[in-house]
PDB file of C-alpha atoms in Angstrom:
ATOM      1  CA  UNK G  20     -13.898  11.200  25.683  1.00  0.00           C
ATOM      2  CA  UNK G  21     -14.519   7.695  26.930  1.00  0.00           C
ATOM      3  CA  UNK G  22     -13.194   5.966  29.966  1.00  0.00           C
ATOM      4  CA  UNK G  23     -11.623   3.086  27.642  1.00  0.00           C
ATOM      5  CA  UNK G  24      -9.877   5.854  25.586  1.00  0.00           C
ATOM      6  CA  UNK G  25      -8.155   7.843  28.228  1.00  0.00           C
ATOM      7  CA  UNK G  26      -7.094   4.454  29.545  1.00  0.00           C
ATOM      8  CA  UNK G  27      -5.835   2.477  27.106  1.00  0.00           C
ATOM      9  CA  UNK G  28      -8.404  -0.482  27.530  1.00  0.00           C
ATOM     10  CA  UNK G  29     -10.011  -0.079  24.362  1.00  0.00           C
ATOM     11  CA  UNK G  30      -9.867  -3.333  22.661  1.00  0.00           C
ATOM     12  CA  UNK G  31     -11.436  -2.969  18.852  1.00  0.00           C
ATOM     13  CA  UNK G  32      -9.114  -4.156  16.486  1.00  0.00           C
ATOM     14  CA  UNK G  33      -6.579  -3.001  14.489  1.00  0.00           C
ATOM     15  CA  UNK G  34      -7.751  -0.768  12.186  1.00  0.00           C
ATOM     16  CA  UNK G  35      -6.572  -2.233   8.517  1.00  0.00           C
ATOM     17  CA  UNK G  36      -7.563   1.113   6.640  1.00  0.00           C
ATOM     18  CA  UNK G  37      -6.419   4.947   7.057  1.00  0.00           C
ATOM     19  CA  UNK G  38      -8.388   7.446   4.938  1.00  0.00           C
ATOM     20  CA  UNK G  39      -6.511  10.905   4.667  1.00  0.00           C
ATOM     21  CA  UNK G  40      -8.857  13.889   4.364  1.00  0.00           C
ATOM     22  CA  UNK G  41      -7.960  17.448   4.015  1.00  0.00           C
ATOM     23  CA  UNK G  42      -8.665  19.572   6.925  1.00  0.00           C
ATOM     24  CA  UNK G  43      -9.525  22.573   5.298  1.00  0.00           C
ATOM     25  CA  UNK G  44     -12.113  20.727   3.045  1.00  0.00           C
ATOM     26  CA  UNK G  45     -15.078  19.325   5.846  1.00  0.00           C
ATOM     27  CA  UNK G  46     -16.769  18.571   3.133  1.00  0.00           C
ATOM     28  CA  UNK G  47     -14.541  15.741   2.060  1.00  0.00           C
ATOM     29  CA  UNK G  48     -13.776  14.954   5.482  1.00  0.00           C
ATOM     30  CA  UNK G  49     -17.291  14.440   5.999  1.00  0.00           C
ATOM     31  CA  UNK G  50     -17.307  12.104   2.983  1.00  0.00           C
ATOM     32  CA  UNK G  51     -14.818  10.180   3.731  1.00  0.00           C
ATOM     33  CA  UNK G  52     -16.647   9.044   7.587  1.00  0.00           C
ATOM     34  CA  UNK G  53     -19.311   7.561   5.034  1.00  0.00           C
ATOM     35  CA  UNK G  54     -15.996   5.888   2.969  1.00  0.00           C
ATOM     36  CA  UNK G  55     -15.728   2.664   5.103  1.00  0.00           C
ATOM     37  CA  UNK G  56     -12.206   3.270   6.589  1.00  0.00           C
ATOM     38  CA  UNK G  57     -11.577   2.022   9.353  1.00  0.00           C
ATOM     39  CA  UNK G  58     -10.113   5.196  10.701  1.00  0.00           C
ATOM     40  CA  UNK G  59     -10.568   8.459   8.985  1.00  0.00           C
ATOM     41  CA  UNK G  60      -6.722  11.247   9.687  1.00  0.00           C
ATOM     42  CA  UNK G  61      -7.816  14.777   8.744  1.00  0.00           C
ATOM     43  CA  UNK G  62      -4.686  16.232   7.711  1.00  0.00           C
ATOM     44  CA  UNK G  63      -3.688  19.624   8.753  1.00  0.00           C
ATOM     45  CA  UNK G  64      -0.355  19.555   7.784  1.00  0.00           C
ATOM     46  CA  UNK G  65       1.007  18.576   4.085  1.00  0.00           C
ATOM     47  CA  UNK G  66      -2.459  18.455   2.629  1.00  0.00           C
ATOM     48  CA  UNK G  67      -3.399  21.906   3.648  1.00  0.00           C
ATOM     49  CA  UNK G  68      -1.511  25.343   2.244  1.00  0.00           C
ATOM     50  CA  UNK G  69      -0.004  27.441   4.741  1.00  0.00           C
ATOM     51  CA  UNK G  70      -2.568  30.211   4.283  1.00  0.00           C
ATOM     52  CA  UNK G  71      -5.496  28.025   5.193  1.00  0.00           C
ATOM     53  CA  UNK G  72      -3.862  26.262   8.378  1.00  0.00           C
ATOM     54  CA  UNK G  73      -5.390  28.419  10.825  1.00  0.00           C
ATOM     55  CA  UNK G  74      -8.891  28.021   9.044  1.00  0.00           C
ATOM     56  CA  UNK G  75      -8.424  23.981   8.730  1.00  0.00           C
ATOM     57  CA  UNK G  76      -7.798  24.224  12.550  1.00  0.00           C
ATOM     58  CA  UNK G  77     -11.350  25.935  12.901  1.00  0.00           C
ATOM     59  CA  UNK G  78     -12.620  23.660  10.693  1.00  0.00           C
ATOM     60  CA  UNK G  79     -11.640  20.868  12.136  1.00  0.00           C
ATOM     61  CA  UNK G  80     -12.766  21.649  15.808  1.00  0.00           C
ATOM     62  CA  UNK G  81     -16.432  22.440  14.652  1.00  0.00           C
ATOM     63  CA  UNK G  82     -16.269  18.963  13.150  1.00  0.00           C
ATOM     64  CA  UNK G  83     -15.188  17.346  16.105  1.00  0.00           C
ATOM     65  CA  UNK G  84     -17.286  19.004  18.435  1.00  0.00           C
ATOM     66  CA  UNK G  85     -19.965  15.831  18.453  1.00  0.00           C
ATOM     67  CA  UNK G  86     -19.015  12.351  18.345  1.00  0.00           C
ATOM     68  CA  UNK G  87     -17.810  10.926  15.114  1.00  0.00           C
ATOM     69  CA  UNK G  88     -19.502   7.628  13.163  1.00  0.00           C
ATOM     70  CA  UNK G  89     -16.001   6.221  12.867  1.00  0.00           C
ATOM     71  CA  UNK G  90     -12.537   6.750  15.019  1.00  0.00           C
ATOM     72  CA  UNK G  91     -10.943  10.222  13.678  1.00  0.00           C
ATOM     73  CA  UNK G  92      -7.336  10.930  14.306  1.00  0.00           C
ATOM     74  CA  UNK G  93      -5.708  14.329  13.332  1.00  0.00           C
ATOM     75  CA  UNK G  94      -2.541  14.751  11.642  1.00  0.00           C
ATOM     76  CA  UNK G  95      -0.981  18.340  13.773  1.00  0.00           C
ATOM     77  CA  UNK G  96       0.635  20.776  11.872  1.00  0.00           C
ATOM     78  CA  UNK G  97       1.810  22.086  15.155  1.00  0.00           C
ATOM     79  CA  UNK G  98       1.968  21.293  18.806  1.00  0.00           C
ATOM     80  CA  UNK G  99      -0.098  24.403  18.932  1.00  0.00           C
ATOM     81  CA  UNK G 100      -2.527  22.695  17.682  1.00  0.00           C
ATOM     82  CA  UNK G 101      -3.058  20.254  20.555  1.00  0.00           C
ATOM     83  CA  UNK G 102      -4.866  22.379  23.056  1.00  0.00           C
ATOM     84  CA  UNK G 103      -7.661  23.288  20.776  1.00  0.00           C
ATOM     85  CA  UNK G 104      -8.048  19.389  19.671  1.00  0.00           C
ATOM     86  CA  UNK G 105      -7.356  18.064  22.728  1.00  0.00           C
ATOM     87  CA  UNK G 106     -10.422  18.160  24.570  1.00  0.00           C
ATOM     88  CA  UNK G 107     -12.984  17.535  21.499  1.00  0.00           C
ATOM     89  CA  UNK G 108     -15.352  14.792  22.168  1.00  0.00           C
ATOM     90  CA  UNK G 109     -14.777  13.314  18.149  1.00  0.00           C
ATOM     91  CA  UNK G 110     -10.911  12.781  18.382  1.00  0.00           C
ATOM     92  CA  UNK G 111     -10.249   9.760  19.055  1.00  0.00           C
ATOM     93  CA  UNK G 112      -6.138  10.134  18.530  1.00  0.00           C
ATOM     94  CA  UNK G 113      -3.215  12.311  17.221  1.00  0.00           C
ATOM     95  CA  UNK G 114      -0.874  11.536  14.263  1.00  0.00           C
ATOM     96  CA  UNK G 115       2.336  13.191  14.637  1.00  0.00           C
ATOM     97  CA  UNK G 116       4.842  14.076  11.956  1.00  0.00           C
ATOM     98  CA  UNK G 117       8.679  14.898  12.064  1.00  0.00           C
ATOM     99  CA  UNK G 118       9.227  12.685  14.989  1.00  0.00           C
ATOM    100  CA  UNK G 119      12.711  11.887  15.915  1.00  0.00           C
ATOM    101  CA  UNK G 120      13.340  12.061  19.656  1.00  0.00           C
ATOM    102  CA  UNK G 121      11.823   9.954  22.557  1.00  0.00           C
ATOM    103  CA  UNK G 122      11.571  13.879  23.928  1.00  0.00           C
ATOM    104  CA  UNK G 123       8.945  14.704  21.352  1.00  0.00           C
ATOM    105  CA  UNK G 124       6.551  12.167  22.622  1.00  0.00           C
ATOM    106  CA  UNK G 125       6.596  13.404  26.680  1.00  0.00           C
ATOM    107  CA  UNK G 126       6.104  16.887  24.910  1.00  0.00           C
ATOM    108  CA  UNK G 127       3.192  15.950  23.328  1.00  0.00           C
ATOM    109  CA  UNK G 128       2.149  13.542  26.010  1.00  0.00           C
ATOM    110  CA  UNK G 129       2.168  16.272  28.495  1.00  0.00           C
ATOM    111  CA  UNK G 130      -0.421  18.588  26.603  1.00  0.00           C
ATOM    112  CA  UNK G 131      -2.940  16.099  25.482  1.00  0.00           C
ATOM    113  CA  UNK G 132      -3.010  13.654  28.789  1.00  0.00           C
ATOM    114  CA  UNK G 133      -4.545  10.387  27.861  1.00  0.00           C
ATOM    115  CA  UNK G 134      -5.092  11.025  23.977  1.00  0.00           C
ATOM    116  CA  UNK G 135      -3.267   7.765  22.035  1.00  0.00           C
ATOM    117  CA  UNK G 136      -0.604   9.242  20.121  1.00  0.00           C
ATOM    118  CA  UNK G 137       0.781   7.498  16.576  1.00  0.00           C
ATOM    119  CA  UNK G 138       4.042   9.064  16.226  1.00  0.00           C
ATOM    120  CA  UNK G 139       5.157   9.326  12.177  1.00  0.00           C
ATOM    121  CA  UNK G 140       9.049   8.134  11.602  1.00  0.00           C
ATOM    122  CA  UNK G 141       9.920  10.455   8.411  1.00  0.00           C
ATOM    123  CA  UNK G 142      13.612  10.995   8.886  1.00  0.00           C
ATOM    124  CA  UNK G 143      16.781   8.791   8.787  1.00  0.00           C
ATOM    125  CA  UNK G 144      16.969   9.733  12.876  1.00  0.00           C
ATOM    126  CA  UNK G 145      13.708   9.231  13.304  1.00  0.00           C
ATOM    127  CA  UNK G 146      14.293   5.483  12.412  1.00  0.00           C
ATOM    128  CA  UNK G 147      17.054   5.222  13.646  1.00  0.00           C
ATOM    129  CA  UNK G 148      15.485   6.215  16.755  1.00  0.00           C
ATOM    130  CA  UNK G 149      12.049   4.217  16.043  1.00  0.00           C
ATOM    131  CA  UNK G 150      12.318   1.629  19.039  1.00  0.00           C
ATOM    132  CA  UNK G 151      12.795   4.616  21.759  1.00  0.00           C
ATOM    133  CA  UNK G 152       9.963   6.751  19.871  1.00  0.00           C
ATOM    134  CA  UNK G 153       8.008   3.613  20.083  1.00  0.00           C
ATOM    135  CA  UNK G 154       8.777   2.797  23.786  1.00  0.00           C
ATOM    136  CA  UNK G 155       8.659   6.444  25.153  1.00  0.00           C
ATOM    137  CA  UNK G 156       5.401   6.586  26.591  1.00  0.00           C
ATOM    138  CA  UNK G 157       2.377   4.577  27.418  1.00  0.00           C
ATOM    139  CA  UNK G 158       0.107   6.992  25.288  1.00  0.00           C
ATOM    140  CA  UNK G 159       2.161   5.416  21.913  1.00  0.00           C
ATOM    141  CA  UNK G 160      -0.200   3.431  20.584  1.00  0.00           C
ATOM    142  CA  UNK G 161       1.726   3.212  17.027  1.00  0.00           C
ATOM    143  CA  UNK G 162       4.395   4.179  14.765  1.00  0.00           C
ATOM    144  CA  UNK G 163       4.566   4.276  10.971  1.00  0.00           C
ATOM    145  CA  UNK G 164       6.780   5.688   8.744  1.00  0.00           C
ATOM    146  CA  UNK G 165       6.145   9.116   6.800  1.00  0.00           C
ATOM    147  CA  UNK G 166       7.574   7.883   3.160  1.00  0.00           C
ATOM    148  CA  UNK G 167       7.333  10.506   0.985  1.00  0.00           C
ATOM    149  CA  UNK G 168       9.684  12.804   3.325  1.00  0.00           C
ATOM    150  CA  UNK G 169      12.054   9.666   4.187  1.00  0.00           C
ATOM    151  CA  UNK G 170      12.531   8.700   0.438  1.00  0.00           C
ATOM    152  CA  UNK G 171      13.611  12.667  -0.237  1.00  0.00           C
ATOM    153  CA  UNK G 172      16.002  12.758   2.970  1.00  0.00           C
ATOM    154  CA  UNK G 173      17.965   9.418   1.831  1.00  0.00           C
ATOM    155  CA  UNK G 174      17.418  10.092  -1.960  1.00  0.00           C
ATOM    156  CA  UNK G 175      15.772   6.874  -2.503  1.00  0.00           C
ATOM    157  CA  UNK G 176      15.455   6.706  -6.455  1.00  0.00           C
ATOM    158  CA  UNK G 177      13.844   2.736  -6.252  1.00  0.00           C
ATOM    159  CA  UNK G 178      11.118   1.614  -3.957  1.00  0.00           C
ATOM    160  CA  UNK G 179      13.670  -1.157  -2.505  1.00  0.00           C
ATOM    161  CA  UNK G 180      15.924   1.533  -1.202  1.00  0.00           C
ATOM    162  CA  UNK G 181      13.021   1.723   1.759  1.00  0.00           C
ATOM    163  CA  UNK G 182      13.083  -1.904   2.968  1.00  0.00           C
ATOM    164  CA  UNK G 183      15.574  -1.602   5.481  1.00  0.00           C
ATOM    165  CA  UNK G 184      13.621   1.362   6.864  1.00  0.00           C
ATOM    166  CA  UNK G 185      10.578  -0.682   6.899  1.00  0.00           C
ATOM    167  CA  UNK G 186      11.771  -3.736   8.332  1.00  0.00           C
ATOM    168  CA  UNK G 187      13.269  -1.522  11.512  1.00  0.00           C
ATOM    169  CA  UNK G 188      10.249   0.110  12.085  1.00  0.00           C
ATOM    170  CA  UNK G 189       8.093  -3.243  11.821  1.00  0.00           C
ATOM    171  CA  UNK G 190      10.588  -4.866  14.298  1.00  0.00           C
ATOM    172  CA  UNK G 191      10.178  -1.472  16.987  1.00  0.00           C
ATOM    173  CA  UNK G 192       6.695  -1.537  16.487  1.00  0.00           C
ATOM    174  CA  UNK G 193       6.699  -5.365  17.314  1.00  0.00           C
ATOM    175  CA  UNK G 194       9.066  -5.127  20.181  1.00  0.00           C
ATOM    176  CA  UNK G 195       7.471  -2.144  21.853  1.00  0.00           C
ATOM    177  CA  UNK G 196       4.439  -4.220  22.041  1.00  0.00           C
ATOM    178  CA  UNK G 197       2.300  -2.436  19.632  1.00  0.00           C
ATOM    179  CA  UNK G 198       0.751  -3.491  16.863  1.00  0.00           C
ATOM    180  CA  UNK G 199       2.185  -3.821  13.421  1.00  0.00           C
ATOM    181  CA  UNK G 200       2.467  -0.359  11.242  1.00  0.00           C
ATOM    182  CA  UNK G 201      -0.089  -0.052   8.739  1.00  0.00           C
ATOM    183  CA  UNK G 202       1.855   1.019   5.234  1.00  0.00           C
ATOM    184  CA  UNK G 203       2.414   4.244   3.978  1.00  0.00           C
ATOM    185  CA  UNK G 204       0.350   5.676   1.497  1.00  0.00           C
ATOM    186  CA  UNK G 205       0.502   5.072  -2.268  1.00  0.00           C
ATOM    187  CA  UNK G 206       0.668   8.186  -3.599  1.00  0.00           C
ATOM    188  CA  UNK G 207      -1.038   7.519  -7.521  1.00  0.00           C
ATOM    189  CA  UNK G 208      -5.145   6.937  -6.665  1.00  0.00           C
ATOM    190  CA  UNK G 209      -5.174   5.655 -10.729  1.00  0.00           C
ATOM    191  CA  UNK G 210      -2.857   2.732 -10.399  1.00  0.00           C
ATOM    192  CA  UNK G 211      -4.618   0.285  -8.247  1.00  0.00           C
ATOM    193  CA  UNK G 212      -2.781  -2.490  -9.606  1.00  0.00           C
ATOM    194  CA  UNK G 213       0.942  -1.119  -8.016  1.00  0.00           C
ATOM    195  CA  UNK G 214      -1.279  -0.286  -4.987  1.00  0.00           C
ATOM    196  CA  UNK G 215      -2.168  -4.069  -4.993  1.00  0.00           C
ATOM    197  CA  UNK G 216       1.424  -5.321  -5.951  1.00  0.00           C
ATOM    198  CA  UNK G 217       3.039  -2.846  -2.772  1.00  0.00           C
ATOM    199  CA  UNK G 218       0.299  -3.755  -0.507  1.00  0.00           C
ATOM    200  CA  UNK G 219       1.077  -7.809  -0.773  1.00  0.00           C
ATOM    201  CA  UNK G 220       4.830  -6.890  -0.688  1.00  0.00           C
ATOM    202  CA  UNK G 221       4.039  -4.622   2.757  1.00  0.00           C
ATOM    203  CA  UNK G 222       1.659  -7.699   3.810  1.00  0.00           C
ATOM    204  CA  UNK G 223       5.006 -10.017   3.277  1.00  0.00           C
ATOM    205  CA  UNK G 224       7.402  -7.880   5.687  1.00  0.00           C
ATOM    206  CA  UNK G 225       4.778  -7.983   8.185  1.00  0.00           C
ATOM    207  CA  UNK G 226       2.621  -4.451   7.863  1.00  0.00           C
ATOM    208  CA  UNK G 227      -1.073  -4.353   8.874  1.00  0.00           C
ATOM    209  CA  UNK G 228      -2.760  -2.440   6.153  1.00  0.00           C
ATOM    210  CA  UNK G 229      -2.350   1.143   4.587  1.00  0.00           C
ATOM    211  CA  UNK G 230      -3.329   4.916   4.332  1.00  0.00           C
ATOM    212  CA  UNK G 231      -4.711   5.527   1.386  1.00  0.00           C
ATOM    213  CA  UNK G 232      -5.662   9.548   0.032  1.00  0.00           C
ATOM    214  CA  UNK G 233      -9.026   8.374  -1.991  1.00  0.00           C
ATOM    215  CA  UNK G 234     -12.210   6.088  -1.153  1.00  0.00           C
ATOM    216  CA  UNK G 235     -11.210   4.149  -4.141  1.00  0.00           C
ATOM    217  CA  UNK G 236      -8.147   2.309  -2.903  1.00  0.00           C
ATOM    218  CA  UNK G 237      -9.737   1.398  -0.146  1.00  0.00           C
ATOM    219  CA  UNK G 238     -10.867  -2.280  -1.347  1.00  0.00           C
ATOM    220  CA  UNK G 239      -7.612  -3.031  -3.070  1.00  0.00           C
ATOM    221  CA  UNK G 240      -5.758  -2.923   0.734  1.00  0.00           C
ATOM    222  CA  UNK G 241      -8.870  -4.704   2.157  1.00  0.00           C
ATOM    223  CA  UNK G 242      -8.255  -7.467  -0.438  1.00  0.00           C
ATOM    224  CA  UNK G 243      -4.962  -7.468  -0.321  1.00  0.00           C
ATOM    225  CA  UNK G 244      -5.089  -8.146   3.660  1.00  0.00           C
ATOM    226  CA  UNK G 245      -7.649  -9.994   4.390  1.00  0.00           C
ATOM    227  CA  UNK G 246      -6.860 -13.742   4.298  1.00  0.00           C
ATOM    228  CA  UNK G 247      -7.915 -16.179   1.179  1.00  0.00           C
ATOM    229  CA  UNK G 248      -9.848 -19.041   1.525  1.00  0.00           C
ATOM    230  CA  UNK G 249      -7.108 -21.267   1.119  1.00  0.00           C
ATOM    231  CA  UNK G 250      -5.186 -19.186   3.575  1.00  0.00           C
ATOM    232  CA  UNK G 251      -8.071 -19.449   5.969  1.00  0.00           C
ATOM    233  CA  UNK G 252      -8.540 -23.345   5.241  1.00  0.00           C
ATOM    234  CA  UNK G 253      -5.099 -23.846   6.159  1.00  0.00           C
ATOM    235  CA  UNK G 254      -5.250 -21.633   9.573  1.00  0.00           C
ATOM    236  CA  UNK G 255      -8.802 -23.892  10.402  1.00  0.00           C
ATOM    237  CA  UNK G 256      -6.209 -27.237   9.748  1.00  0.00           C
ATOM    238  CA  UNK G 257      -3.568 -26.109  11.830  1.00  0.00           C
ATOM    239  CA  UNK G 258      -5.929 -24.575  14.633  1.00  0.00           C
ATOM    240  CA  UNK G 259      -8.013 -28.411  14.466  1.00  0.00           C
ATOM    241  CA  UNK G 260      -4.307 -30.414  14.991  1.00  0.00           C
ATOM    242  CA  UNK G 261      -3.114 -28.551  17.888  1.00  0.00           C
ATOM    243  CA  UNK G 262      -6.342 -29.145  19.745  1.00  0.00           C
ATOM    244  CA  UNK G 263      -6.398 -32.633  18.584  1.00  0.00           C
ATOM    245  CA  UNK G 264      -2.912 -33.136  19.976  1.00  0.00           C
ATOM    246  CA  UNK G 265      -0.568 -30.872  22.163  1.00  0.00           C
ATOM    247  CA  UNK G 266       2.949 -30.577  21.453  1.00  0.00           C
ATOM    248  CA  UNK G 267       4.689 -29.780  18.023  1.00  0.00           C
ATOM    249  CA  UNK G 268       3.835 -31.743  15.401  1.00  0.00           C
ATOM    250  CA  UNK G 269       3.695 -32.483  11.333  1.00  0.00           C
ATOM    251  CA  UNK G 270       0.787 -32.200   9.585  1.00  0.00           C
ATOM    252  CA  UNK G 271       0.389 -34.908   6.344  1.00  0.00           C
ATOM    253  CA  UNK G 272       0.835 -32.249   4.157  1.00  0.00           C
ATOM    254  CA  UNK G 273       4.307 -32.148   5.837  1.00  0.00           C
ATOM    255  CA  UNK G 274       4.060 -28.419   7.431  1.00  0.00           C
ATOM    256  CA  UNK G 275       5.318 -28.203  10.962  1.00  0.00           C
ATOM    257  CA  UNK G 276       2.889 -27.001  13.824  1.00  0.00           C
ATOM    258  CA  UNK G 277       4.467 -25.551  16.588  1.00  0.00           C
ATOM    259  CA  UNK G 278       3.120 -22.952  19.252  1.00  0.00           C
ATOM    260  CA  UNK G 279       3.780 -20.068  17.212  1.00  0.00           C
ATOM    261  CA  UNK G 280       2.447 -21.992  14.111  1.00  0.00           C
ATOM    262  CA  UNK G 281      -0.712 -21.745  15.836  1.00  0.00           C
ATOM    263  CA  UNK G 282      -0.904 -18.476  17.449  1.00  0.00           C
ATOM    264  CA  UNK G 283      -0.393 -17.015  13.703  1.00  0.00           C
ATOM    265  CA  UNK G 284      -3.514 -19.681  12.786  1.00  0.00           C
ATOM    266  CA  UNK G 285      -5.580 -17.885  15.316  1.00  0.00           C
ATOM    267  CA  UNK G 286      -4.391 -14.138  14.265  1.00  0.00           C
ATOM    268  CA  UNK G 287      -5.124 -14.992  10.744  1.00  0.00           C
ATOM    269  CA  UNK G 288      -8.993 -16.719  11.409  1.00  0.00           C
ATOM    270  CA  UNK G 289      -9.678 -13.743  14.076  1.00  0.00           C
ATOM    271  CA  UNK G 290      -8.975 -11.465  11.011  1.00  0.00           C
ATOM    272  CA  UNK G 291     -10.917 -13.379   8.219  1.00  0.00           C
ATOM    273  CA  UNK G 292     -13.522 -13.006  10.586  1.00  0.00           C
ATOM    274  CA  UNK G 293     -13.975  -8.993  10.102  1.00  0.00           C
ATOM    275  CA  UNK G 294     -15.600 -10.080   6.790  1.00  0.00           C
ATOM    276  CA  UNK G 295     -17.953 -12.149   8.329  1.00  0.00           C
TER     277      UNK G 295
END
């Protein structure tokens, strides 16, 4: 494990795409590092049948053994499954479901020293709890929420019932210093046009991309955010005034430039330049 890693001074950026892969399937796991994703989570917890945990533990070990092509996190099943990924040279972070306590974290903390840790908010005390989760140790390196168990728990019956949920854990992510949650998956790989429609929404309430469970939706979060050209045009305007002329001012198209006008110019043309 590298130096940077164990010390938090890795600075790549944000990943904007999550592709899940089973655990007890290397084969697709092994696809999915040739996928493009930014990060690639082998899952041994809901994708994998309790019969074939133990096995998807193996599996995912031998895989890990080298270095990976891309950044892999694992998705535990089990906090007994931290000693045997711990120390694998190809992990390069843990995902960790059914948080709800601060306590969880040093748990975890304490048997993986060093490893970043992404803790997964998928209860109503979990969120409720999401700025102390966030905040509860230095290996957090970000929070999400887990939407599929959340929506069950609160019997959500429309998307919208989730907002409030979403905004809290954008604001704890945000206030904890971290960066912004990427979405949580869209669960139906045919519809790429809802994909598209809930990945602008998530882009709107300030989410950094999204999981996704197939290669194919990949490019539909990509597109949906990365910056347009007229969004980038309008970053290079502001960006061009403020060094022109210090202090908040009006541009003649009558928007207002402030400091954190232009700070969000030079977040969005640092991103549109990923595609470059």
């Amino acid at each position: 494990m590298s130096a940077a890693r164990r010390n938090g001074t890795d600075r790549s950026p944000t990943p904007l795409t999550w592709l899940y892969a089973p655990g007890d399937r290397p084969e697709v796991v092994r696809k999915a590092l040739l996928s493009g994703a930014d990060v690639v989570i082998v899952d041994l917890e809901d994708a994998v049948a309790p019969h074939r945990k133990a096995y998807a533990l193996d599996a995912t070990a031998d895989l890990l053994a080298d270095p990976s092509p891309v950044p892999v996190h694992v998705r535990v099943h089990s906090p007994y499954d931290i000693p045997t990924l711990a120390p694998l040279p190809g992990l390069h972070g843990l995902r960790l479901p059914k948080v709800t306590h601060a306590t969880d974290i040093h748990r975890i903390a304490a048997l993986a020293p060093g490893l970043p840790l992404y803790p997964l908010l998928e209860s109503a005390l979990a969120v409720e709890h999401a700025y102390a989760i966030a905040t509860a140790h230095p290996a957090v390196r970000g929070v999400a929420l887990g939407e599929a168990d959340l929506r069950a728990e609160l019997n959500v019956r429309e998307d919208g019932g989730l907002d409030w949920s979403r905004g809290r854990v954008v604001v704890a992510a945000r206030a904890a210093a971290l960066p912004p949650p990427a979405q949580s998956v869209h669960p139906d790989v045919g519809d790429l046009e809802a994909l598209a429609a809930g990945c602008a929404r998530g882009r709107a309430m300030g989410f950094f991309g999204r999981a996704a469970i197939h290669p194919r939706q990949l490019p539909v979060i990509e597109r949906a955010y990365l910056p347009t050209p007229a969004e980038i045009d309008a970053a290079r305007e502001v960006v061009a005034a403020a060094d022109a002329e210090r202090g908040a001012q009006a541009l003649p198209d009558g928007r207002f430039v402030d400091a954190a006008v232009v700070a969000g110019a030079h977040r969005l043309l640092a991103l549109a330049s990923r595609t470059a």
